[in-house]
CSV table of C-alpha atoms in Angstrom, one decimal:
chain,number,residue,atom,x,y,z
A,1,MET,CA,0.0,0.0,0.0
A,2,ASP,CA,1.5,3.3,-1.1
A,3,ARG,CA,-0.4,5.6,1.2
A,4,LYS,CA,-1.0,5.5,4.9
A,5,ILE,CA,-4.0,3.8,6.2
A,6,ARG,CA,-6.6,6.4,7.3
A,7,VAL,CA,-8.9,5.7,10.2
A,8,LEU,CA,-11.7,7.9,11.5
A,9,ILE,CA,-12.2,7.5,15.3
A,10,ALA,CA,-15.6,8.7,16.4
A,11,LYS,CA,-17.8,8.9,19.6
A,12,PRO,CA,-21.4,8.6,18.5
A,13,GLY,CA,-24.2,9.9,20.7
A,14,LEU,CA,-24.1,11.6,24.0
A,15,ASP,CA,-21.2,9.6,25.4
A,16,GLY,CA,-18.8,12.1,27.1
A,17,HIS,CA,-15.9,9.8,27.8
A,18,ASP,CA,-13.1,9.7,25.2
A,19,ARG,CA,-10.1,8.2,27.1
A,20,GLY,CA,-10.4,4.9,25.3
A,21,ALA,CA,-10.8,6.5,21.9
A,22,LEU,CA,-7.8,8.6,22.5
A,23,VAL,CA,-5.7,5.6,23.6
A,24,ILE,CA,-6.6,3.7,20.5
A,25,ALA,CA,-6.0,6.8,18.3
A,26,GLN,CA,-2.5,7.1,19.8
A,27,ALA,CA,-1.8,3.4,19.4
A,28,LEU,CA,-2.8,3.5,15.7
A,29,ARG,CA,-0.6,6.5,15.1
A,30,ASP,CA,2.3,4.7,16.8
A,31,HIS,CA,1.9,2.0,14.2
A,32,GLY,CA,1.9,4.4,11.2
A,33,ILE,CA,-1.8,4.8,10.7
A,34,GLU,CA,-3.2,8.2,10.1
A,35,VAL,CA,-6.0,9.0,12.5
A,36,ILE,CA,-8.8,11.6,12.2
A,37,TYR,CA,-10.6,12.1,15.5
A,38,THR,CA,-14.1,13.6,15.3
A,39,GLY,CA,-14.4,14.4,18.9
A,40,LEU,CA,-17.4,13.8,21.2
A,41,ARG,CA,-21.1,13.7,20.6
A,42,GLN,CA,-21.2,13.1,16.9
A,43,SER,CA,-24.4,12.0,15.1
A,44,PRO,CA,-24.2,8.9,12.8
A,45,ALA,CA,-24.8,11.2,9.8
A,46,GLN,CA,-21.9,13.5,10.9
A,47,ILE,CA,-19.6,10.5,11.3
A,48,ALA,CA,-20.6,9.0,7.9
A,49,GLN,CA,-20.1,12.4,6.2
A,50,ALA,CA,-16.7,12.9,7.9
A,51,ALA,CA,-15.6,9.4,6.8
A,52,ILE,CA,-16.4,10.2,3.2
A,53,GLN,CA,-14.9,13.7,3.2
A,54,GLU,CA,-11.7,12.4,4.9
A,55,ASP,CA,-11.5,9.4,2.5
A,56,VAL,CA,-10.9,7.0,5.3
A,57,ASP,CA,-10.2,3.3,5.0
A,58,VAL,CA,-12.0,2.3,8.3
A,59,VAL,CA,-14.4,3.9,10.8
A,60,GLY,CA,-13.7,3.1,14.4
A,61,LEU,CA,-16.5,3.8,16.9
A,62,SER,CA,-16.2,4.0,20.6
A,63,SER,CA,-19.0,3.6,23.1
A,64,LEU,CA,-19.0,3.6,26.9
A,65,SER,CA,-22.6,4.8,27.5
A,66,GLY,CA,-24.6,1.8,26.3
A,67,GLY,CA,-25.9,3.3,23.1
A,68,HIS,CA,-23.9,1.0,20.9
A,69,LYS,CA,-26.8,-1.2,19.8
A,70,THR,CA,-28.6,1.8,18.3
A,71,LEU,CA,-25.7,4.1,17.3
A,72,PHE,CA,-23.3,1.6,15.7
A,73,PRO,CA,-25.8,0.2,13.2
A,74,ARG,CA,-27.0,3.8,12.5
A,75,VAL,CA,-23.5,4.7,11.4
A,76,VAL,CA,-23.4,1.6,9.1
A,77,GLU,CA,-26.7,2.6,7.7
A,78,ALA,CA,-25.6,6.3,7.2
A,79,LEU,CA,-22.6,5.1,5.2
A,80,LYS,CA,-24.9,2.9,3.1
A,81,GLU,CA,-27.2,5.8,2.4
A,82,ARG,CA,-24.2,7.7,1.1
A,83,ASN,CA,-23.0,4.9,-1.1
A,84,ALA,CA,-20.0,4.3,1.2
A,85,GLU,CA,-20.8,0.9,2.5
A,86,ASP,CA,-17.3,-0.2,1.4
A,87,ILE,CA,-15.9,1.6,4.4
A,88,PRO,CA,-15.6,-1.0,7.2
A,89,VAL,CA,-17.0,-0.1,10.6
A,90,ILE,CA,-15.4,-1.5,13.8
A,91,GLY,CA,-16.3,-0.7,17.3
A,92,GLY,CA,-14.9,-0.8,20.8
A,93,GLY,CA,-15.7,0.1,24.4
A,94,VAL,CA,-17.7,-1.3,27.2
A,95,ILE,CA,-19.9,-3.6,25.2
A,96,PRO,CA,-21.4,-6.7,26.7
A,97,ASP,CA,-20.4,-10.0,25.0
A,98,GLU,CA,-24.1,-10.8,24.3
A,99,ASP,CA,-24.3,-7.6,22.1
A,100,ILE,CA,-21.4,-8.4,19.9
A,101,ALA,CA,-23.2,-10.9,17.6
A,102,TYR,CA,-26.0,-8.4,17.2
A,103,LEU,CA,-23.6,-5.6,16.2
A,104,GLU,CA,-21.9,-7.9,13.7
A,105,GLU,CA,-25.2,-8.9,12.2
A,106,GLN,CA,-25.9,-5.2,11.8
A,107,GLY,CA,-22.7,-4.7,9.7
A,108,VAL,CA,-20.1,-3.9,12.3
A,109,GLN,CA,-17.1,-5.9,11.2
A,110,LYS,CA,-15.4,-6.4,14.6
A,111,VAL,CA,-16.0,-5.3,18.2
A,112,PHE,CA,-13.1,-4.9,20.6
A,113,THR,CA,-13.8,-5.0,24.3
A,114,PRO,CA,-11.7,-3.6,27.2
A,115,GLY,CA,-8.4,-5.4,27.7
A,116,THR,CA,-8.0,-6.1,24.0
A,117,PRO,CA,-4.3,-5.5,23.2
A,118,THR,CA,-4.0,-2.4,20.9
A,119,THR,CA,-1.8,-4.5,18.6
A,120,GLU,CA,-4.8,-6.8,17.9
A,121,THR,CA,-6.8,-3.8,16.8
A,122,VAL,CA,-4.0,-2.5,14.6
A,123,ASP,CA,-3.5,-5.9,13.0
A,124,PHE,CA,-7.2,-6.2,12.3
A,125,ILE,CA,-7.3,-2.8,10.6
A,126,LYS,CA,-4.2,-3.5,8.5
A,127,SER,CA,-5.4,-6.9,7.4
A,128,THR,CA,-8.9,-5.5,6.6
A,129,VAL,CA,-7.6,-2.7,4.5
A,130,ARG,CA,-5.2,-5.0,2.7
A,131,GLY,CA,-8.1,-7.4,2.0
A,132,GLU,CA,-6.6,-10.3,4.0
A,133,ASP,CA,-8.6,-12.9,5.8
A,134,ASN,CA,-9.0,-11.9,9.5
A,135,GLU,CA,-10.1,-15.2,10.9
């Protein structure tokens, strides 16, 4: 790949905690990935529009407030509505194990929970962008 991988990190909804998102953003940067951070309290439409405008390879969503079952699928849908469903969406945060399968059924490619090594997230993003098998 000639250009750097570009990842949009976003905090959908009213969640006001961004420490985890900032830790992931720094870890991605440390591994040579360009990060665009949208900041707090973004709507799914704002996130999708930013992903398109910034020409990102992956959208990473973070949720600590419990809104993930509604907000993450809405971001996937907002990308589809803008003909950008080719941009993979991944998620992370305090997400119960029982919600992960639902999120994946709704189009979220991968969900990372607390304690996941940042290198696992980096490796997943790199292999996804390069079109490699992640399993």
